[in-house]
Coordinates of C-alpha atoms in Angstrom, one line a residue:
X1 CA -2.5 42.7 -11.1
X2 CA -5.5 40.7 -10.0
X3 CA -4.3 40.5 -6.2
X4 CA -4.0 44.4 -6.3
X5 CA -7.7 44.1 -4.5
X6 CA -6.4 43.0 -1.5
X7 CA -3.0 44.8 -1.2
X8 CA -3.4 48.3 -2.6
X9 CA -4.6 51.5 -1.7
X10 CA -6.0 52.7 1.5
X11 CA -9.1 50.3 0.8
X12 CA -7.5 47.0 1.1
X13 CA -6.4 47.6 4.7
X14 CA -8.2 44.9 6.3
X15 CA -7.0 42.5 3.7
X16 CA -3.9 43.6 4.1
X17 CA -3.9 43.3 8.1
X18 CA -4.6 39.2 7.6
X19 CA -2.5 38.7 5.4
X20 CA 0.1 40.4 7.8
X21 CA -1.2 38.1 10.3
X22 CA 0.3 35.4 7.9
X23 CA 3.4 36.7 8.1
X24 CA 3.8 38.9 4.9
X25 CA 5.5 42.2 5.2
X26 CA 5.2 45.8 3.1
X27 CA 8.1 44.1 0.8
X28 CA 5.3 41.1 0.0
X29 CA 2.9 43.4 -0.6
X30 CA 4.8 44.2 -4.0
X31 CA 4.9 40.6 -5.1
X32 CA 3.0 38.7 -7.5
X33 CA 0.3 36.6 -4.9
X34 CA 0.4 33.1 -6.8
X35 CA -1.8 29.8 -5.4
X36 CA -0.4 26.4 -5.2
X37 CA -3.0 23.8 -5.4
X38 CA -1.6 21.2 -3.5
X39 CA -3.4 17.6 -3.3
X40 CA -1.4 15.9 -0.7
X41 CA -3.0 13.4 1.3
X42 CA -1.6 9.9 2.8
X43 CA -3.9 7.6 1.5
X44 CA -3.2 8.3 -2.6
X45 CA -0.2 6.3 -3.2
X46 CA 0.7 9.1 -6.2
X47 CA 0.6 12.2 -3.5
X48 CA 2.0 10.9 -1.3
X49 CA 5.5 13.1 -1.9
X50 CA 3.2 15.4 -3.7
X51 CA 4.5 18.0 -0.5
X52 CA 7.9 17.9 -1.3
X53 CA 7.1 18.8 -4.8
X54 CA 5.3 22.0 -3.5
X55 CA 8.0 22.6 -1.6
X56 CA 10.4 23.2 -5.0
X57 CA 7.2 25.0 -6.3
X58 CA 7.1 27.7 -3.7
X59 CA 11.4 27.7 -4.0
X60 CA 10.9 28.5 -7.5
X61 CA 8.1 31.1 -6.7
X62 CA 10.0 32.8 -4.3
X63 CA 13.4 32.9 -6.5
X64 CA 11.2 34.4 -9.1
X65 CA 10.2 37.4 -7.0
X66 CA 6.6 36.0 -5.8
X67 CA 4.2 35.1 -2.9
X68 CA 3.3 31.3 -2.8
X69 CA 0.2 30.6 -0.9
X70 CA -0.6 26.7 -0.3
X71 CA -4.0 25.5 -0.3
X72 CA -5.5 21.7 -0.5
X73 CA -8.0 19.7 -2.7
X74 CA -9.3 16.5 -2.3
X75 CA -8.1 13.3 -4.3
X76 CA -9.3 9.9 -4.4
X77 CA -7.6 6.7 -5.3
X78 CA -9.5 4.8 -7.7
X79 CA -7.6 1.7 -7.3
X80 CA -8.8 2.2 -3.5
X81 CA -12.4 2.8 -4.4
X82 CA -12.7 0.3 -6.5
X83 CA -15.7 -2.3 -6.8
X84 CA -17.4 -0.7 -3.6
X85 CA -19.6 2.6 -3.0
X86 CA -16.5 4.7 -2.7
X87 CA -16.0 4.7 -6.6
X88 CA -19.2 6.4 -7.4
X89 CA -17.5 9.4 -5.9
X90 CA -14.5 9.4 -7.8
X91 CA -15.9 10.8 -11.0
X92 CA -17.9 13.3 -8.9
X93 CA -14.4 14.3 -7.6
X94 CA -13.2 16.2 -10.8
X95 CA -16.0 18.7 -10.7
X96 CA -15.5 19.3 -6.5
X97 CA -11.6 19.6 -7.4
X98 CA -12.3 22.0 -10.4
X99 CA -14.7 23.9 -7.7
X100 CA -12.1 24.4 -5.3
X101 CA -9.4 25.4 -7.3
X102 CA -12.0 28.4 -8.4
X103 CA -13.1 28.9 -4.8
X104 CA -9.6 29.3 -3.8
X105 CA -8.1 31.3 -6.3
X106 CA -10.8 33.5 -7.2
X107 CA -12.0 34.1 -4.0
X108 CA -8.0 35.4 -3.0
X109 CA -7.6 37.1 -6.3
X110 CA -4.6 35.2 -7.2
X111 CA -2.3 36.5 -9.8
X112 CA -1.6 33.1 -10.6
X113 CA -1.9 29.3 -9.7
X114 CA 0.6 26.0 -10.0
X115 CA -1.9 23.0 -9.6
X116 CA 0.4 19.9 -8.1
X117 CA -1.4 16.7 -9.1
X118 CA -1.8 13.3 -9.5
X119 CA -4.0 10.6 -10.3
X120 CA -7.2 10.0 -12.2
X121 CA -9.7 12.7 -11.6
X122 CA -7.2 15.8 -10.0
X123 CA -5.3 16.5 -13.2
X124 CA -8.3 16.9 -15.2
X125 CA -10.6 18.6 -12.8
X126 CA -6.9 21.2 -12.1
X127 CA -7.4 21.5 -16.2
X128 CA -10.6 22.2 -16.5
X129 CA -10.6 24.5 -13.7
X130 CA -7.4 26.3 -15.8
X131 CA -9.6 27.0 -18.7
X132 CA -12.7 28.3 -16.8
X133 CA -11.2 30.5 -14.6
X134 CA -8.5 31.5 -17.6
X135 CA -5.8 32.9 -15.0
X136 CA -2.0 32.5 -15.5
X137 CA -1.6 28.7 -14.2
X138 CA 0.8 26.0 -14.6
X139 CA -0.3 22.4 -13.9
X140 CA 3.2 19.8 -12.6
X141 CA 2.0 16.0 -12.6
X142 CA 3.7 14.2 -9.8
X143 CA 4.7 11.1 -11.7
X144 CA 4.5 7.2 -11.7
X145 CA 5.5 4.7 -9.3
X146 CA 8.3 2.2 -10.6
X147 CA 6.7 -1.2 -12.1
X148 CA 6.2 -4.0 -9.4
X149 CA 8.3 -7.2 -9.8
X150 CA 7.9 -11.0 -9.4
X151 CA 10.6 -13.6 -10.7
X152 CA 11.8 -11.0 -13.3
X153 CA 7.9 -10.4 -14.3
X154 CA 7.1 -6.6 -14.4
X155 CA 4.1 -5.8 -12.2
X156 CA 1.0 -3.2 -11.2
X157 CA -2.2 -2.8 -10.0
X158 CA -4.2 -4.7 -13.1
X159 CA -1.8 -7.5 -11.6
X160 CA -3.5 -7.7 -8.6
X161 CA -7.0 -7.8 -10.2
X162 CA -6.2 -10.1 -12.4
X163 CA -4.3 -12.5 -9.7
X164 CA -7.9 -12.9 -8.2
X165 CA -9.8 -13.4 -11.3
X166 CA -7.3 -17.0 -11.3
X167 CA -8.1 -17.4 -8.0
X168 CA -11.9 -17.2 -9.0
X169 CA -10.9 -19.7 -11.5
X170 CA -8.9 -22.0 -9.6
X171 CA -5.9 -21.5 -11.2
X172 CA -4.0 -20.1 -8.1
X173 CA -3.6 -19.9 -4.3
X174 CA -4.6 -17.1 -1.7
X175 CA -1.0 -17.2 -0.8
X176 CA 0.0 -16.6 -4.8
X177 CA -2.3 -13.5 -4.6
X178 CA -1.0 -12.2 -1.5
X179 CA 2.3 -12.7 -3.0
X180 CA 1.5 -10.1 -5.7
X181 CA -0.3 -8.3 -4.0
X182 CA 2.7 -7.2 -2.1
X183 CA 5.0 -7.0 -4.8
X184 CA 2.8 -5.0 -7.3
X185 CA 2.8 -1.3 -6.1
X186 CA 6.7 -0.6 -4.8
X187 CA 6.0 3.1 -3.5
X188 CA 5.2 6.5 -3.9
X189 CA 3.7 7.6 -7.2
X190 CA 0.7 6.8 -10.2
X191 CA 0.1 3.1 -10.8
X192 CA 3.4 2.3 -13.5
X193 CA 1.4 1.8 -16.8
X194 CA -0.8 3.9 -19.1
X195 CA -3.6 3.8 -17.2
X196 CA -5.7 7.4 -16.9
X197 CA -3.3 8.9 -14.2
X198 CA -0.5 8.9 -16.8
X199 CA -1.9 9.0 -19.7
X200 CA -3.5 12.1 -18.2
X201 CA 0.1 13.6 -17.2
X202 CA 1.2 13.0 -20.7
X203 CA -1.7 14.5 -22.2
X204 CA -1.1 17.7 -19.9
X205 CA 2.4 18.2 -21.4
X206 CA 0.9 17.9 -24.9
X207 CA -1.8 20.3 -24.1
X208 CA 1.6 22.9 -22.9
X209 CA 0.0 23.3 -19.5
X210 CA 3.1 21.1 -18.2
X211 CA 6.4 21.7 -18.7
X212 CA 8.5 19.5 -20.9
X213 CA 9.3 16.6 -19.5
X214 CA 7.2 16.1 -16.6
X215 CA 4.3 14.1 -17.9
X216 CA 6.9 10.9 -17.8
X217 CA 8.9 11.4 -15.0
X218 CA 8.8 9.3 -12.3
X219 CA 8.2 10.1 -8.8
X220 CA 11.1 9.1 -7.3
X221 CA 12.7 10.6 -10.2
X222 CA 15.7 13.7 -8.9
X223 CA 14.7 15.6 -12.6
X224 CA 11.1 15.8 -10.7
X225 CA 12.2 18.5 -8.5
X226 CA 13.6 20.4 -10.7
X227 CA 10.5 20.3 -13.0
X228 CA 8.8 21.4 -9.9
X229 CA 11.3 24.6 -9.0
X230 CA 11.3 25.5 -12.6
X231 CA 7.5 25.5 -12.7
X232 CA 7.5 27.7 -9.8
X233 CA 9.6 30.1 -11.4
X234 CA 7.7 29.9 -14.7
X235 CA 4.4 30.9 -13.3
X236 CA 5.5 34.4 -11.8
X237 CA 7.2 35.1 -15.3
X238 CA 3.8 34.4 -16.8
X239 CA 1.7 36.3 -14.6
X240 CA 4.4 38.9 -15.2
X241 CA 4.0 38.6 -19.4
X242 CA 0.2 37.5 -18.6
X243 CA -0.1 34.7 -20.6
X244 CA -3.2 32.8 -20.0
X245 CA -4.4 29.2 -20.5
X246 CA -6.4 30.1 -23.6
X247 CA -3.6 32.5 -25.0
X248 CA -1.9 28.1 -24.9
X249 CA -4.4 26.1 -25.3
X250 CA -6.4 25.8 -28.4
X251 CA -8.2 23.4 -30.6
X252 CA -5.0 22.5 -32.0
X253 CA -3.5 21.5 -28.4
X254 CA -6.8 19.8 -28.9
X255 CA -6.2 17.9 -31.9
X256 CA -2.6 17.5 -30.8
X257 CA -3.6 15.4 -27.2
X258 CA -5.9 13.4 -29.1
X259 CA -3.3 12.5 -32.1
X260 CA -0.7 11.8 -29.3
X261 CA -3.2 10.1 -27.1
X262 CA -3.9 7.5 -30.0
X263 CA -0.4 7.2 -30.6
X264 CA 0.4 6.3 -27.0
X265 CA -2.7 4.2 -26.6
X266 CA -3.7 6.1 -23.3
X267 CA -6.6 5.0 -20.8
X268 CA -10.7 5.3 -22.3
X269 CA -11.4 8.2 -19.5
X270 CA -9.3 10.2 -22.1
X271 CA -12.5 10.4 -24.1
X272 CA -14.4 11.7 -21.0
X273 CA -11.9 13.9 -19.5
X274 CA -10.7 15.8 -23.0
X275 CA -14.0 16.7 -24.1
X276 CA -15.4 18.1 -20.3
X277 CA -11.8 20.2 -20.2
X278 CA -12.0 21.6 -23.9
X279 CA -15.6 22.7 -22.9
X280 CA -13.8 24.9 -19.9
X281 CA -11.7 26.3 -22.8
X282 CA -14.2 27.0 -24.8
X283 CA -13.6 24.7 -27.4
X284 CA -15.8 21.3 -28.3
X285 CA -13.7 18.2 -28.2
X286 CA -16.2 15.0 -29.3
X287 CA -16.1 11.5 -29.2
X288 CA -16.4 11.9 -33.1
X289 CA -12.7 13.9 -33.6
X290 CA -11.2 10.8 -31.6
X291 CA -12.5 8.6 -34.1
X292 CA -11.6 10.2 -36.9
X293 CA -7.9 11.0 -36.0
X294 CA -7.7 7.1 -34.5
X295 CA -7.9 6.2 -37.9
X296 CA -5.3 8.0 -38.9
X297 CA -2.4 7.8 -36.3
X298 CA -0.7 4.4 -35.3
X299 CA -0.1 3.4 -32.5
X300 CA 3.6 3.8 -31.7
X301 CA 4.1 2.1 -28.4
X302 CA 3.0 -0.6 -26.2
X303 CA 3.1 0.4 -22.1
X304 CA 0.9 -1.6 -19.6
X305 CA -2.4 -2.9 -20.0
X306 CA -2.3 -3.4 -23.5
X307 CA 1.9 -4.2 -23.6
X308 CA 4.6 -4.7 -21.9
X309 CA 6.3 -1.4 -21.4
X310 CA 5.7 0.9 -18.5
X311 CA 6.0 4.7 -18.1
X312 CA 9.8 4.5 -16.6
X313 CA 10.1 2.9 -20.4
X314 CA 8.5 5.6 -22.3
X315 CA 10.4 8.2 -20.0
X316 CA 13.8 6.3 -21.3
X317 CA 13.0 6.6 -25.1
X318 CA 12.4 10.5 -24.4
X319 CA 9.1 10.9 -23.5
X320 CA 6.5 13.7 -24.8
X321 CA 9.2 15.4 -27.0
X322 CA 9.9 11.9 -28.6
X323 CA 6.3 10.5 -29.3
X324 CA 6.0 14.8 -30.6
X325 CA 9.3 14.3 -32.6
X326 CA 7.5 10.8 -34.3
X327 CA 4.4 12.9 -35.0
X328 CA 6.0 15.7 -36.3
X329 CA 4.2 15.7 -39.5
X330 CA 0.9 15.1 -38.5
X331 CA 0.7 17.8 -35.6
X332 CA -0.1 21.3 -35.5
X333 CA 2.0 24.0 -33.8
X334 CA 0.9 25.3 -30.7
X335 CA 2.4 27.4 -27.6
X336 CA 3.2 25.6 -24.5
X337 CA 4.0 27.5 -20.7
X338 CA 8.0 26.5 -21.5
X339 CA 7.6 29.6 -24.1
X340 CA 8.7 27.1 -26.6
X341 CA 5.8 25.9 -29.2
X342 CA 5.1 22.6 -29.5
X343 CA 7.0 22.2 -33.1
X344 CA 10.0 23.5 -31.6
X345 CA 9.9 20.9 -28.9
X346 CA 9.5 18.0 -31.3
X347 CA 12.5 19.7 -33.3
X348 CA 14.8 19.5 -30.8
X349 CA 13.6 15.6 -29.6
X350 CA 15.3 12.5 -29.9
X351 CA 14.0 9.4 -29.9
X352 CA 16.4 7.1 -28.0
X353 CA 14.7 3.3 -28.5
X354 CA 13.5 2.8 -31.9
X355 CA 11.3 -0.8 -30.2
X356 CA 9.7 1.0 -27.0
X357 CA 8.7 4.0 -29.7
X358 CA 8.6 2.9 -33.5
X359 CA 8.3 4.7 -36.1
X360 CA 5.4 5.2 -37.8
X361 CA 5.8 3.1 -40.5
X362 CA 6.5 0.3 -38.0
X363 CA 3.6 1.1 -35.6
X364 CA 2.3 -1.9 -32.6
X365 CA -1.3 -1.2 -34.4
X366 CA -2.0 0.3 -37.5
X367 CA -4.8 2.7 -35.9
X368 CA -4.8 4.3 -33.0
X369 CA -5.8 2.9 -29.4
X370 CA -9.2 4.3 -28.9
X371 CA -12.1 3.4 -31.2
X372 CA -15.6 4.6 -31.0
X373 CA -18.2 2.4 -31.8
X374 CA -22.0 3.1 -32.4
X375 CA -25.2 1.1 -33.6
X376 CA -28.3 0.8 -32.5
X377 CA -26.9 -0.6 -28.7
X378 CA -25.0 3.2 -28.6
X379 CA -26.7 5.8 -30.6
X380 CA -24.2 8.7 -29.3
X381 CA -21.6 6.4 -28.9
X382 CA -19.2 4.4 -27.1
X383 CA -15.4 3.7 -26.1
X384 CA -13.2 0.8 -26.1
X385 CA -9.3 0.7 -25.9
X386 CA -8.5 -1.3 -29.3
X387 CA -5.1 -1.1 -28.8
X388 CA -6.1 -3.7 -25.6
X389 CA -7.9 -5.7 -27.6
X390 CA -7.0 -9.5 -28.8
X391 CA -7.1 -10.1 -32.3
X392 CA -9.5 -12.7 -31.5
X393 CA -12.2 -10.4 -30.2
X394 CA -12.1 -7.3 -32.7
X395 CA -15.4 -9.1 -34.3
X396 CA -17.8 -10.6 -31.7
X397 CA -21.1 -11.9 -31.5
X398 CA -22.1 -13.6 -28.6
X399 CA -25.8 -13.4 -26.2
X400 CA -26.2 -11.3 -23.9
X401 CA -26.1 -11.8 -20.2
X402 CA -27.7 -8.7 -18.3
X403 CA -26.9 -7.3 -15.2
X404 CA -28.3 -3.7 -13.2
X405 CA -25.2 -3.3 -11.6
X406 CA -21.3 -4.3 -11.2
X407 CA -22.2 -5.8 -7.9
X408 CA -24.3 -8.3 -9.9
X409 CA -22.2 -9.0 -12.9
X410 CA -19.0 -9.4 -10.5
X411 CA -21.3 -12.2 -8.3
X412 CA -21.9 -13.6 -11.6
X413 CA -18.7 -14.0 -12.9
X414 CA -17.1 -15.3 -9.8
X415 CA -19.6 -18.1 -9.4
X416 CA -19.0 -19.8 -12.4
X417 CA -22.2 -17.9 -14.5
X418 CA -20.4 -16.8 -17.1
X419 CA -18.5 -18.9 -19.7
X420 CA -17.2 -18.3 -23.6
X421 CA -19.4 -16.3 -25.9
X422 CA -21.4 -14.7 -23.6
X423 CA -21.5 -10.8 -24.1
X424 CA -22.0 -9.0 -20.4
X425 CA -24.4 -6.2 -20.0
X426 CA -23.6 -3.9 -16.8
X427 CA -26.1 -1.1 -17.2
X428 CA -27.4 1.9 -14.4
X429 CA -23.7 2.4 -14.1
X430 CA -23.4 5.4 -16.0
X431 CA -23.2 8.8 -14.8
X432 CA -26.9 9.7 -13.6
X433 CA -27.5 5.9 -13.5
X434 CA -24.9 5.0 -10.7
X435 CA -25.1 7.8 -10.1
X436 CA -20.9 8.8 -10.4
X437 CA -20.2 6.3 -13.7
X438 CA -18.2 4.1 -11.4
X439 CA -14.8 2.2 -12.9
X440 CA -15.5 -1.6 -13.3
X441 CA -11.7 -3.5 -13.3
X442 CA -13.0 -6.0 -10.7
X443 CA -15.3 -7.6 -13.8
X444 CA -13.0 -6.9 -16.3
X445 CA -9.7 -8.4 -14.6
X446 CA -12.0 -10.6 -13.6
X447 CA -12.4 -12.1 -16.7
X448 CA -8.9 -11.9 -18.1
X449 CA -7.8 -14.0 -14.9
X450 CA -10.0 -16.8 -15.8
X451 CA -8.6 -17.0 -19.3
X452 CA -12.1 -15.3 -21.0
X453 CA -10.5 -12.9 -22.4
X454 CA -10.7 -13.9 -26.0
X455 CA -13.8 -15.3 -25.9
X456 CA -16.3 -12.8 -23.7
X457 CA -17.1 -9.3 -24.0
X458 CA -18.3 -6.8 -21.3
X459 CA -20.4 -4.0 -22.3
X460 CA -21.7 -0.7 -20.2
X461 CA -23.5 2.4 -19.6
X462 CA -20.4 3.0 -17.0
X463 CA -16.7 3.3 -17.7
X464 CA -13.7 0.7 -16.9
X465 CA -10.5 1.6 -15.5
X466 CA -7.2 2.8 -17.7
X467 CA -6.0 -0.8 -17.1
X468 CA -8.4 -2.4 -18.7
X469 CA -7.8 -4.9 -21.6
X470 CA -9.6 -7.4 -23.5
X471 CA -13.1 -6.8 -25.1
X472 CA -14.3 -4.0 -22.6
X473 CA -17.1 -1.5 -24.4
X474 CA -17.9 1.5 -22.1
X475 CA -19.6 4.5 -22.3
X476 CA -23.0 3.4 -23.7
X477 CA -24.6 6.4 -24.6
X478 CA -27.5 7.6 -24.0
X479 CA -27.0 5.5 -20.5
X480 CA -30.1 2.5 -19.3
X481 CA -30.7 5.5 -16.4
X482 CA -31.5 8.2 -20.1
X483 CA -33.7 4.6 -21.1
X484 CA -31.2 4.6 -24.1
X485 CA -31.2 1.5 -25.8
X486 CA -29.2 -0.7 -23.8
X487 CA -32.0 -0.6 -21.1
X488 CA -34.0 -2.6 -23.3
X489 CA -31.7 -5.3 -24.2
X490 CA -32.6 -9.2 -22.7
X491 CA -30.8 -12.2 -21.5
X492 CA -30.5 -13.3 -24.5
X493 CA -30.6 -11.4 -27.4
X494 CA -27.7 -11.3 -29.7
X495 CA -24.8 -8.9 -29.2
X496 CA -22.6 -8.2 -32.7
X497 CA -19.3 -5.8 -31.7
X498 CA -17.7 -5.5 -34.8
X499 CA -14.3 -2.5 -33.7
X500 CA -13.4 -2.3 -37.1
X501 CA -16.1 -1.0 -38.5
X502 CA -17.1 0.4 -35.5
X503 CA -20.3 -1.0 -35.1
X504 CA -22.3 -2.4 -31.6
X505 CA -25.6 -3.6 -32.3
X506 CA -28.0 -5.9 -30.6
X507 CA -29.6 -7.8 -33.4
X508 CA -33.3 -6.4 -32.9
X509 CA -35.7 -5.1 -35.2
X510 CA -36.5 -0.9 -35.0
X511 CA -39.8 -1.2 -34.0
X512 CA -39.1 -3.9 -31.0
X513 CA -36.6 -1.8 -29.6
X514 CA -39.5 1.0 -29.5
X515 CA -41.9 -1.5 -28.3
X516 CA -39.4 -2.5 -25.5
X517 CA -38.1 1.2 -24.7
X518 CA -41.8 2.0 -23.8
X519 CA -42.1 -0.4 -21.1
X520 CA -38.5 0.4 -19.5
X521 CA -38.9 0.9 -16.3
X522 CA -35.8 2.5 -14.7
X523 CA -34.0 1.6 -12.0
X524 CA -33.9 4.2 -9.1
X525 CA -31.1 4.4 -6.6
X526 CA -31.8 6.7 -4.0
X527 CA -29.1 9.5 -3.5
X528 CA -28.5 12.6 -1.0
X529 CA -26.2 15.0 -0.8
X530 CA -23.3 15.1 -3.6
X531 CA -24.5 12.5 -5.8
X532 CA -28.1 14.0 -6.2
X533 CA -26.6 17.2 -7.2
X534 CA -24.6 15.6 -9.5
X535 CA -27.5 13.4 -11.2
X536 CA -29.5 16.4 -12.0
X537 CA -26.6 18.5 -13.8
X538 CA -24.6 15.6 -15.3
X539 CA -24.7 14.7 -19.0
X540 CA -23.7 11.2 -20.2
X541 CA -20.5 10.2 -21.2
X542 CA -20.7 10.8 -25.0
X543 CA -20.5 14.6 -23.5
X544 CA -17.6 14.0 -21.3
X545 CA -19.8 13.4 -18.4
X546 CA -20.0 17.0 -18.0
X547 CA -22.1 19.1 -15.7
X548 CA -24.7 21.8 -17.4

């Protein structure tokens, strides 16, 4: 075994006397030694029981015959560091939690490693750090909060953001928004809808790095534990059989998250996080592959922001295996860390509400919930959630208000500056730009609160948040920071988003977008630490925002 550097042969006695010093005895010293990265904290609403869950973990591990040692990462809550400076971290936080996971277990020689997470940017940085270190691991997703309610109204975070935005209009009271704001987020766990934390945990259990079940359970769900005490047992049997993360995941558990990620109608950071984790696996996961396979699977259901179902919904109509069991002849088999493949898991499904998950010749939307657009505003590309998309807004044309930053846009919009058929530009937002390619659901809630949704578009070099809706176009690639295209554009100039035919062009002639692109001059933000590290390696978020 791996750990056999640090606990055999006359060599290892100085490891061996620390880890004594722990507390393990000449009986340990047989075990498999198996990591748990635990990201716990008090401040993340979805951690915080993330303890207890380790707690099962290490039962399991032990039960099993192993050695559980517990080690932290860092997690931040986006919903927290939203529309401030604290958001152009969070990004940065998946590579700094898919560091530490490799720091820790590499630099123990861990046999093996459970990764307990939660929320946006842990689950994919745990994944990505799965793939590139390719040691027996097992990620368990710690599940959503229940839905908020108001006078029978279901209720989340997008809630809140949206309350203000009719403030900002006039439409409501400071007393109406503390009102939701109070009733919105009930307790421990994810925010309740499809935003990126969940659609992330159900994307996990697709992938097989999960097991079956957990990417849908609840929080405050009992099943949660036992998840957790299984996975702990699991993970000793597979350093025991050594079964890697690339002997499960493949370009089919590839193709699989994406068909199942359309289907669902998961959060845009899919399309950044799936692409930077199938890079750690070796694969190459693009924006083009979601396109092509959202045009050919439905979308199935209709959770929170772009319905009215929430993940405690999905969970009742059977979760992964169910949406698996609806896609059954449009996946590919693959092996998951149950030891069951991913055909026999649909196999033995059943679908248990035939309106919270339709069949496929019944879908919400005929296509799937992402779309990638491109034209001569996004040469590489760029992302918007269709599936949260108003009929009204699928073809838009409207001019173009431009803004260098969120703070701007957000000033803009509250005061009144903004009104129907303008198209806003947010650019240096994106990932070298901000630098950190911030989340923007201040602008965007913004908008939907004051009743613009059907009749303005917002449009950036940055990302918005899984609980966006409405005509929201992120992921401008190459970003204004690059001087792609969209640091050209002028107040102005005409903006035509057509999502069916996946077009986004500002209506300028070839040679005037040269002529413009050679007088760009970019906008600097000066950066220490952290963030300057991360503007020099980071790519743009056509390439998963991934560092090289």
């Amino acid at each position: 075994m791996r750990s056999d550097v640090i606990r055999k042969g006359i060599g290892s006695a100085p490891a061996r006397s620390l880890l004594r010093a722990d507390g393990l005895t000449d009986e340990d010293f047989e075990k498999p030694f198996i990591g748990i990265a635990n990201s716990w904290n008090d401040i993340v609403p979805g951690h915080l029981h993330l303890n207890e869950i380790t707690e099962a973990v290490r039962e399991g591990i032990i039960e099993a015959g192993g050695k559980p040692f517990t080690f932290g990462v860092p997690a931040i809550c986006d919903g927290i560091a939203m529309g401030h400076n604290g958001m152009r971290f969070s990004l940065i936080s998946r590579e700094v939690i898919s560091d530490c996971c490799e720091v820790m277990v590499e630099g123990h020689a861990f046999d093996g490693w459970v990764g307990v997470t939660n929320c946006d940017k842990i689950t994919p940085g745990m994944l990505m750090a799965a793939g590139r270190m390719n040691v027996p691991a097992i990620l368990i997703t710690g599940g959503a909060m229940e839905a908020g309610s108001r006078d029978a109204e279901s209720l989340d975070l997008q809630s809140v953001f949206e309350a203000l935005g009719s403030y900002s209009a006039g439409a409501v009271d400071e007393s109406f928004v503390k009102t939701i704001e109070c009733a919105a987020c009930p307790g421990k766990g994810s925010c309740s809808g499809l935003f990126t934390a969940n659609s992330m945990a159900c994307l996990t259990e697709v992938l097989g790095m999960s097991l079956t079940g957990c990417g849908t359970s609840l929080a405050v769900d009992g099943k949660k534990l036992k998840i957790a005490k299984e996975t702990g047992k699991r993970i000793v049997e597979l350093v025991r059989k050594d079964i890697k993360p690339r002997d499960i995941v493949t370009m089919r558990s590839f193709r699989n998250a994406v068909r199942v990620d359309m289907a669902i109608g998961g959060s845009t950071n899919t399309a950044l996080h799936i692409p930077a984790i199938s890079k750690e696996f070796g694969q190459n996961v693009t924006l083009d592959l979601f396109d092509e396979i959202s045009r050919q699977i439905p979308h199935i259901t209709s959770l929170r922001p772009a319905g009215m179902f929430s993940i405690r919904d999905l969970d009742n109509a059977g979760g992964m295996p169910a949406v698996l069991k609806r896609l059954k002849g449009l996946i590919e088999d693959a092996p998951t860390v149950n030891g069951k493949s991913v055909m026999q898991i649909a196999e033995e499904a059943e679908v248990l509400d035939d309106e919270i998950l339709r069949p496929l010749n019944k879908p919400f939307h005929e296509q799937g919930g992402i779309a990638i657009l491109k034209g001569n505003l996004a040469p590489q590309g760029s992302v918007v959630k269709q599936a949260a998309v108003s009929g009204n807004m699928m073809r838009f044309t409207g001019k173009a208000k431009v803004f260098d930053s969120e703070r701007e846009a957000t000033e803009a919009i509250t005061s009144g500056k903004i009104s129907a058929g303008d198209a806003v530009i947010i650019r240096y937002e994106g990932p070298k730009g901000a630098p950190g390619m911030p989340e923007m659901l201040s602008p965007t809630s913004l908008i939907m609160g004051m009743g613009l949704g059907d009749s303005v578009a917002l449009i950036t070099d940055g990302r918005f948040s899984g609980a966006t809706r409405g005509g929201a176009i992120g992921h401008v690639s190459p970003e204004a920071y690059e001087k792609g295209p969209i640091s050209a554009v002028k107040d102005g100039d005409i903006i035509e988003i057509d999502i069916p035919a996946r077009k986004l062009n500002v209506k300028i002639s070839d040679q005037e977008m040269k002529d413009r692109l050679s007088k760009v001059k970019v906008v600097e933000r000066p950066v220490t630490g952290v963030q300057r590290r991360y503007r020099k390696l980071v790519t743009n978020g056509a390439n998963g925002a991934y560092l090289e």
